[in-house]
Short mmCIF file of C-alpha atoms and ligand atoms in Angstrom, two decimals:
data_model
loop_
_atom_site.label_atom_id
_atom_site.label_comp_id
_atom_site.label_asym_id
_atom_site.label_seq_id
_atom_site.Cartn_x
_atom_site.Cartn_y
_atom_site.Cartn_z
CA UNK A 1 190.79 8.52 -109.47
CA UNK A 2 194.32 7.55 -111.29
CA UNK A 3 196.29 6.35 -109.14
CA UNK A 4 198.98 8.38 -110.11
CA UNK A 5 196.83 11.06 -108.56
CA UNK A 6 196.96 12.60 -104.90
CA UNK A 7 194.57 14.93 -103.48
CA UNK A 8 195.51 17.81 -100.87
CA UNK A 9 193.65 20.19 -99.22
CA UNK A 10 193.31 23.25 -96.86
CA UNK A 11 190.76 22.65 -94.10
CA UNK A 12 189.61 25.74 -92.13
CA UNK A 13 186.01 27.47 -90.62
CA UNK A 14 185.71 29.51 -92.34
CA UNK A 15 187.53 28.94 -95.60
CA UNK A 16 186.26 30.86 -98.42
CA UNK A 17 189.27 33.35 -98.66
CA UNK A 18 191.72 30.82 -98.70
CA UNK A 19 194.15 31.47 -101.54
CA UNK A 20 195.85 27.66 -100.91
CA UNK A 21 194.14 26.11 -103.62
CA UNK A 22 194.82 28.63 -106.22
CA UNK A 23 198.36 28.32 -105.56
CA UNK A 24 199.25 24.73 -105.69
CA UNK A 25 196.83 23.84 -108.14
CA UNK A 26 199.35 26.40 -110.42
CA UNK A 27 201.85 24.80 -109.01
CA UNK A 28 200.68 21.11 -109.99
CA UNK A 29 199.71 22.48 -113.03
CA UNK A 30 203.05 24.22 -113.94
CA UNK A 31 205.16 21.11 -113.30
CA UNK A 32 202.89 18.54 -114.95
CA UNK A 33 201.33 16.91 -112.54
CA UNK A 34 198.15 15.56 -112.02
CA UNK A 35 197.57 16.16 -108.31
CA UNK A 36 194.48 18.37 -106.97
CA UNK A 37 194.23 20.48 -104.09
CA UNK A 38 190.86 21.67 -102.59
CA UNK A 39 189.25 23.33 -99.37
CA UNK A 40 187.37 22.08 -97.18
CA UNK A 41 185.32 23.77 -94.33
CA UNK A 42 185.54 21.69 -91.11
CA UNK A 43 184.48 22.44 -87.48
CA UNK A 44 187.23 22.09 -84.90
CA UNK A 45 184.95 19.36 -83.17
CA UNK A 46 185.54 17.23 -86.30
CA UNK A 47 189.16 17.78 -87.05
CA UNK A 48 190.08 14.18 -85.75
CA UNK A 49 187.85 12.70 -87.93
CA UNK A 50 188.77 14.90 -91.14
CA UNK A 51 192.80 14.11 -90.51
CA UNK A 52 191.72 10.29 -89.84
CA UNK A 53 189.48 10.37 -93.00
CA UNK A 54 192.21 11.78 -95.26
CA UNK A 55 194.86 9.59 -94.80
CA UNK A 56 192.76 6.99 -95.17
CA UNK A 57 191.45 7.93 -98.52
CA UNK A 58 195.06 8.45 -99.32
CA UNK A 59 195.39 12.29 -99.77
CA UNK A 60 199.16 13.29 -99.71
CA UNK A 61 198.96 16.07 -97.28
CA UNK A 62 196.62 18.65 -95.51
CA UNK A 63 197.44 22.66 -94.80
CA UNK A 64 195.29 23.81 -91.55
CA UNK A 65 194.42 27.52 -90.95
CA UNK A 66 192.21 29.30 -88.57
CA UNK A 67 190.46 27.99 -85.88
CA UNK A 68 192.16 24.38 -86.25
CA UNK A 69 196.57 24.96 -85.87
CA UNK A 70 196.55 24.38 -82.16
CA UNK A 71 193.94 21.46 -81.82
CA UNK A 72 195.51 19.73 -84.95
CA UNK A 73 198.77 18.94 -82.71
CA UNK A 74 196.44 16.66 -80.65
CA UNK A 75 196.36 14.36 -84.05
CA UNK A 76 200.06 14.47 -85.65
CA UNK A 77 203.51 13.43 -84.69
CA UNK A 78 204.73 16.89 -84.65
CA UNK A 79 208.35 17.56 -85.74
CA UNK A 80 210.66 19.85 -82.88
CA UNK A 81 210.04 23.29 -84.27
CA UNK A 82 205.65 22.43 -84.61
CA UNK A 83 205.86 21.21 -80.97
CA UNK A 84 207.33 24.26 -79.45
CA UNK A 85 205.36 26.76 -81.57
CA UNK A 86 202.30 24.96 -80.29
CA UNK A 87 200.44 24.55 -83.83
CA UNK A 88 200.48 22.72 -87.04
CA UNK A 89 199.87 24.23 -90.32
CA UNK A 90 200.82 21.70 -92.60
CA UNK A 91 200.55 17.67 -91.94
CA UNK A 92 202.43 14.96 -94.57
CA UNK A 93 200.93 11.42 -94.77
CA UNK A 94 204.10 9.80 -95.66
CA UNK A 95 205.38 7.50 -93.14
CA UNK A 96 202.41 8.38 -90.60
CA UNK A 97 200.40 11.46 -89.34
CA UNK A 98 203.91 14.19 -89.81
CA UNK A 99 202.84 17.49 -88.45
CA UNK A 100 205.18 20.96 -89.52
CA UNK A 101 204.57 24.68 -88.95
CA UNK A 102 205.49 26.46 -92.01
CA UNK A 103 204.77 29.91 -90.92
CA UNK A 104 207.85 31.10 -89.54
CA UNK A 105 210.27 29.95 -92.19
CA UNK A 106 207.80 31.26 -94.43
CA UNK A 107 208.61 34.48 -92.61
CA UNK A 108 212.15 34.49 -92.34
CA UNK A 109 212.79 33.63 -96.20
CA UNK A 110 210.83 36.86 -97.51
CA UNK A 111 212.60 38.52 -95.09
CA UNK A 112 216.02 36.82 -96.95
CA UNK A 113 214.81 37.59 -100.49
CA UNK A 114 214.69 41.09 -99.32
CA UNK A 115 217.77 41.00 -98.39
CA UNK A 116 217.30 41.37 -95.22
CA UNK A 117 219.25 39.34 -92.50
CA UNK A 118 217.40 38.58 -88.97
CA UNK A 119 221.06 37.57 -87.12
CA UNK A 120 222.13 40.32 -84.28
CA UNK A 121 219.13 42.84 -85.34
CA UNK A 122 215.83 43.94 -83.28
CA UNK A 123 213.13 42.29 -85.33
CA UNK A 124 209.24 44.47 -83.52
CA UNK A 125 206.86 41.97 -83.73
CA UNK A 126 203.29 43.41 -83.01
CA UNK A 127 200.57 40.61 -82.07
CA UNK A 128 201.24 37.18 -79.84
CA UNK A 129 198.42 35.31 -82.32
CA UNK A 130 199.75 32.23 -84.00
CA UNK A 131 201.15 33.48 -86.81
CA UNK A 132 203.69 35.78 -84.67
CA UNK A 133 204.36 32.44 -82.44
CA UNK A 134 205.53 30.85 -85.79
CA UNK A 135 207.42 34.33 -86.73
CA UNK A 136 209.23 34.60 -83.05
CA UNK A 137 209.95 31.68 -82.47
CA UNK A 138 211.96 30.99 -86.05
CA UNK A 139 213.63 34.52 -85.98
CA UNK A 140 214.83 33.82 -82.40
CA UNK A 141 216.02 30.59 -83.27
CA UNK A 142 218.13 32.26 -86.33
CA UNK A 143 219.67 35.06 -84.05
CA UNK A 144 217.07 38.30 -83.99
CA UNK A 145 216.80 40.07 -80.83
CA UNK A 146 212.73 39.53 -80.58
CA UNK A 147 210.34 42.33 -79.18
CA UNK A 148 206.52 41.08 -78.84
CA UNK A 149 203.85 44.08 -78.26
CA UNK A 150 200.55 42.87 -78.20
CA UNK A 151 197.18 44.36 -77.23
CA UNK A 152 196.94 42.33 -74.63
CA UNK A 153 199.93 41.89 -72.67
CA UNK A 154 200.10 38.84 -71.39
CA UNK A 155 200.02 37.11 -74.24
CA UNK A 156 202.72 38.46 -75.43
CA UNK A 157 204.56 37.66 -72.45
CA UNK A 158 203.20 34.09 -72.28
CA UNK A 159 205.21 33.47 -75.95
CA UNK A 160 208.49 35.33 -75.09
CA UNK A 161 208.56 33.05 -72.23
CA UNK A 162 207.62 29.73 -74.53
CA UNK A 163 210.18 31.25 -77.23
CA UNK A 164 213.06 31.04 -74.19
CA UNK A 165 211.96 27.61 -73.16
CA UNK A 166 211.42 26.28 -76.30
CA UNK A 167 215.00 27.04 -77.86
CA UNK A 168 216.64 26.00 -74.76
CA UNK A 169 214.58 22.81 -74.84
CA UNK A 170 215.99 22.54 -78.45
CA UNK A 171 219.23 22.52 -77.52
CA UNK A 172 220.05 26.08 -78.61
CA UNK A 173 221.13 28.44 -76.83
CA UNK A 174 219.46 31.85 -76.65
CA UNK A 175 222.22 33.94 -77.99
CA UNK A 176 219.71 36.84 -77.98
CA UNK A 177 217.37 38.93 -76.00
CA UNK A 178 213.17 38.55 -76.42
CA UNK A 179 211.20 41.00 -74.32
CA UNK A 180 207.70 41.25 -74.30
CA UNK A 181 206.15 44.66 -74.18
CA UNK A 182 202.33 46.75 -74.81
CA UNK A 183 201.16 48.32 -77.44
CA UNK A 184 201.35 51.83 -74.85
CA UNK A 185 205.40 51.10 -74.86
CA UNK A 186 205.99 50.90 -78.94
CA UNK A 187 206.78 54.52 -79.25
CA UNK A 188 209.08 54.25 -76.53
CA UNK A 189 210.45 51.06 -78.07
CA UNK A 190 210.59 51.74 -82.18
CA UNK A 191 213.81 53.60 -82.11
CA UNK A 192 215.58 50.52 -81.09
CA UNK A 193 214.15 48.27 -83.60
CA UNK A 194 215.71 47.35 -87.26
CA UNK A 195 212.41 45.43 -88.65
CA UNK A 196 208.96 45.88 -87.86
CA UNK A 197 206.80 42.96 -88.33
CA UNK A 198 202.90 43.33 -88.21
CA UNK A 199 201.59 39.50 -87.58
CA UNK A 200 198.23 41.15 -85.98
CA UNK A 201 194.58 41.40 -88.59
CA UNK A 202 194.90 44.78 -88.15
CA UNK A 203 194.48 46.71 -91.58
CA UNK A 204 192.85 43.01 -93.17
CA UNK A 205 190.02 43.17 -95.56
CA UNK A 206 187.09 44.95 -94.99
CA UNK A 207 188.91 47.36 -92.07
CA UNK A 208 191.57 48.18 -94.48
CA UNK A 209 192.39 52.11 -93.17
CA UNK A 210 193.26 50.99 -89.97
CA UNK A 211 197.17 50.93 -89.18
CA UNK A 212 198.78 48.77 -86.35
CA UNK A 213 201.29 51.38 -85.32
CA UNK A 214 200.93 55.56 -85.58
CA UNK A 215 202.49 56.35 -88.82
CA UNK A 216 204.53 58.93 -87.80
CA UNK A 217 206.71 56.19 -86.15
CA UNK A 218 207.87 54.70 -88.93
CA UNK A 219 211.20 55.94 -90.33
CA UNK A 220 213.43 55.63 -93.69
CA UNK A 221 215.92 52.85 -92.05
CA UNK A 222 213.35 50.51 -90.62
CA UNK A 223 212.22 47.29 -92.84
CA UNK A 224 208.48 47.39 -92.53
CA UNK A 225 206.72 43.67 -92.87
CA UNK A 226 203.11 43.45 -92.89
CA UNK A 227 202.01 39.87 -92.73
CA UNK A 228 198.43 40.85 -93.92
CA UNK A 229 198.19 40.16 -97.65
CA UNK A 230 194.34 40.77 -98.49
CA UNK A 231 194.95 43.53 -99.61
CA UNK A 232 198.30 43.06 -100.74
CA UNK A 233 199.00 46.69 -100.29
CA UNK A 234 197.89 47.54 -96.59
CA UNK A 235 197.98 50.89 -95.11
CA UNK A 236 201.05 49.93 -93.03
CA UNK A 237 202.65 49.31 -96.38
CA UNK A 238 201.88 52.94 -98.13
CA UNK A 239 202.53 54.76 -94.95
CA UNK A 240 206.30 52.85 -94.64
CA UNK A 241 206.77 53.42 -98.68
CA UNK A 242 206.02 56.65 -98.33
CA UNK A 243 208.79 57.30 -95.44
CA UNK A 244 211.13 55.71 -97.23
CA UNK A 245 210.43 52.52 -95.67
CA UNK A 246 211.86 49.42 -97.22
CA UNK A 247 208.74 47.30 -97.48
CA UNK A 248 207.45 43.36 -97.58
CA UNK A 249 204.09 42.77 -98.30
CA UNK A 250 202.55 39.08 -97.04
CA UNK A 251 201.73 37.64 -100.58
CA UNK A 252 205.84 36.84 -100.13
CA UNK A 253 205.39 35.09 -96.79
CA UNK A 254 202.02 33.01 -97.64
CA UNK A 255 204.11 31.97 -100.90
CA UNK A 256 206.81 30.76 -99.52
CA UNK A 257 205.19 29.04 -96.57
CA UNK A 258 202.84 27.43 -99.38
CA UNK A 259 206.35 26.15 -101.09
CA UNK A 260 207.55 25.10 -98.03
CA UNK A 261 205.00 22.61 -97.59
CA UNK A 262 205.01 21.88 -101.47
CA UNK A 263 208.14 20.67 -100.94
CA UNK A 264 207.55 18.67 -97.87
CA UNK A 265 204.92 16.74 -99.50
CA UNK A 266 206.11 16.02 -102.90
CA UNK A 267 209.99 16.62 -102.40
CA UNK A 268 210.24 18.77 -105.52
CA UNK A 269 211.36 22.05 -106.16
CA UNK A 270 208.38 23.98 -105.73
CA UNK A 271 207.53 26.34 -108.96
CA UNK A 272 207.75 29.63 -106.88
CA UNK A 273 206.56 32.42 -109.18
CA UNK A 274 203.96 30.65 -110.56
CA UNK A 275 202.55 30.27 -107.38
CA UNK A 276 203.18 34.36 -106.51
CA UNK A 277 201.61 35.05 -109.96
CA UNK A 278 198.70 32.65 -109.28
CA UNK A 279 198.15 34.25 -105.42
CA UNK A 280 198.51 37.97 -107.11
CA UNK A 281 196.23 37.09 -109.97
CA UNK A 282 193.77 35.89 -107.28
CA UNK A 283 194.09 39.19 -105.01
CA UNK A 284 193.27 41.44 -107.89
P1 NAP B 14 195.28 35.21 -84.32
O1 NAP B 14 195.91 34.00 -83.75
O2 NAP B 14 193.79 35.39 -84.19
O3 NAP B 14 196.02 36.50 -83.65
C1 NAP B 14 195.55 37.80 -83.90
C2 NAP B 14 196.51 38.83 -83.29
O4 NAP B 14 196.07 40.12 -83.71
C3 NAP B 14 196.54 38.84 -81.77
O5 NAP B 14 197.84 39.19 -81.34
C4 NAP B 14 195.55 39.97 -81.44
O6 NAP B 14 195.81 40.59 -80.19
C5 NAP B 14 195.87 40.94 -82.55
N1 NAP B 14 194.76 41.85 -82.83
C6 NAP B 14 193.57 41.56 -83.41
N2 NAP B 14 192.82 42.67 -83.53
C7 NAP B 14 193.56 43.70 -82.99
C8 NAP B 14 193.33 45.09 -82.83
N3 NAP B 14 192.18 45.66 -83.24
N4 NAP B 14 194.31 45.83 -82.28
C9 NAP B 14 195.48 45.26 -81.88
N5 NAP B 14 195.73 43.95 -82.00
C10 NAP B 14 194.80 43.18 -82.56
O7 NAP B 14 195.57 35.35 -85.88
P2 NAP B 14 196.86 34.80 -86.71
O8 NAP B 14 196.58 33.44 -87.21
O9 NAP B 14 198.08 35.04 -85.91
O10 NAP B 14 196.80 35.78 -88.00
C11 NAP B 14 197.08 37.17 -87.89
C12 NAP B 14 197.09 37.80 -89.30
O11 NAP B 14 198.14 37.22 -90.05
C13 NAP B 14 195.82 37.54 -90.12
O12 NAP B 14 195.52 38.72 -90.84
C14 NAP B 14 196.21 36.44 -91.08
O13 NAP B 14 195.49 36.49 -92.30
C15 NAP B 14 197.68 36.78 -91.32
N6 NAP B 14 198.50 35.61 -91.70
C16 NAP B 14 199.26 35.74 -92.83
C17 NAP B 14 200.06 34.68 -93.22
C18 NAP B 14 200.87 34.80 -94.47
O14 NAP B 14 201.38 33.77 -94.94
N7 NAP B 14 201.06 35.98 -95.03
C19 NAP B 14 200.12 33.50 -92.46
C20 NAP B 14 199.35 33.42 -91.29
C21 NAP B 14 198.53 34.50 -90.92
P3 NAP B 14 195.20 39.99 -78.81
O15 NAP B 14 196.12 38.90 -78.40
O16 NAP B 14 195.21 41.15 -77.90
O17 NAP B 14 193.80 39.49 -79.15
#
């Protein structure tokens, strides 16, 4: 291997769909470097050993998705934001074992690009998973007035709760309300809400007819986010478009949480439509 050369990866189980490599290969590619990123399947009961044995063969930096965010803050010195989300979904090798949760900035700039601002508006977050941990907790923290309905209740009000403590514990203080609700209490609850974000699998590859929320709830003025991005167009997407919805699709959210930790890891300017176009390409 040059020695020029640093290796990343994406470890997961499973992690066949993973559209990580794709993207910051591009993104190497694009800005003339020689760096490689790959995936790697590992079992959660060998995480430890998979962080341990990649900083030792001197990879630059690992992304974690499903099953392994939570366990993976076991192995990392997590920065502030990581710790109180409770999971890690990108770690840095510079300078030690650094562990960041890209997620929820991810979120909040394809909200900005939008146009959209999060700051005294009700942001509907349906699911309490770890993706809308990462997603309340950073919209909080930048001034949205947070609902969380989830399937199963307490869940969702296990993270308001963490989302209070966890700000406060940051020094910040909760400016805004976050109120944790049922899926039963979202029609009762829509009318209030400015953005609806769906951070639940619901409408994912294969199942992709099913629809998080009764479409007759949505409405022309509310900004419809569907985290989901295989497919890229889900049926919460074409229901909202069709009511006059303005819409975000998650291709925008896994791009910019990609470019996030692109920039973490390499400190340059990450090559953002190339990676889009490289994700899209993928999709198709
Ligand atoms: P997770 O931790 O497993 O959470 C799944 C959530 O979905 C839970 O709130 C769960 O509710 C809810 N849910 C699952 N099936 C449901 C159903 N049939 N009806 C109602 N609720 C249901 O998963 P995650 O990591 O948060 O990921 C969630 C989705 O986000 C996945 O599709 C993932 O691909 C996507 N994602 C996208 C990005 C991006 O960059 N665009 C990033 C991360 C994740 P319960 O609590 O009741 O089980």
């Amino acid at each position: 291997m040059n020695n020029m050369m640093r290796m990343y990866a994406v470890l997961g189980d499973p992690i066949g769909h993973s559209m990580s490599p794709v993207m910051h290969n591009a993104a190497f590619e694009s800005l003339g470097m020689p760096d490689r990123y790959h995936a790697f399947r590992v079992p959660i009961s060998d995480l430890r050993d998979a962080i341990y044995g990649a900083k030792a063969l001197g990879f630059g930096g690992l992304n974690l998705t499903i099953p392994l965010k939570e366990e993976a803050l076991k192995y990392v010195d997590p920065d502030p934001i990581a710790s109180k989300i409770g999971a890690v979904n990108t770690i840095d090798f510079k300078g030690g074992i650094r562990g960041y949760n890209t997620d929820g900035i991810g979120a909040l700039r394809a909200l900005e690009d939008a146009g959209v601002n999060v700051a005294d508006r009700t942001v509907m977050i349906i699911g309490a998973g770890g993706a809308a941990r990462a997603i309340a907790f950073q919209l909080a923290y930048s001034g949205g007035r947070i609902v969380i309905a989830n399937r199963t209740l307490d869940r969702a009000e296990r993270l308001a709760h963490d989302v209070g403590m966890g700000l406060s514990e940051l020094g910040k203080t909760l400016s805004t309300s976050i109120k944790s609700i049922g899926l039963d209490m979202i029609e009762s609850e829509i009318a209030d809400a400015d953005i609806l974000i769906n951070a639940t699998s619901v409408g994912m590859h294969p199942d992709i007819d099913a629809i998080p929320i009764p479409p007759d709830l949505l409405r022309p003025e509310l900004v419809v986010f569907d985290i989901v991005y295989n497919p890229r167009y889900t049926k919460l997407l074409s229901e909202s478009e069709k009511r006059g919805a303005i819409t975000i699709d998650g291709v925008q959210m896994l791009v910019h949480q990609g470019a996030e930790a692109f920039f973490i890891w390499t400190g340059r300017a990450p090559p953002e439509g190339v990676m889009r176009e490289a994700v899209i390409r993928e999709l198709l």
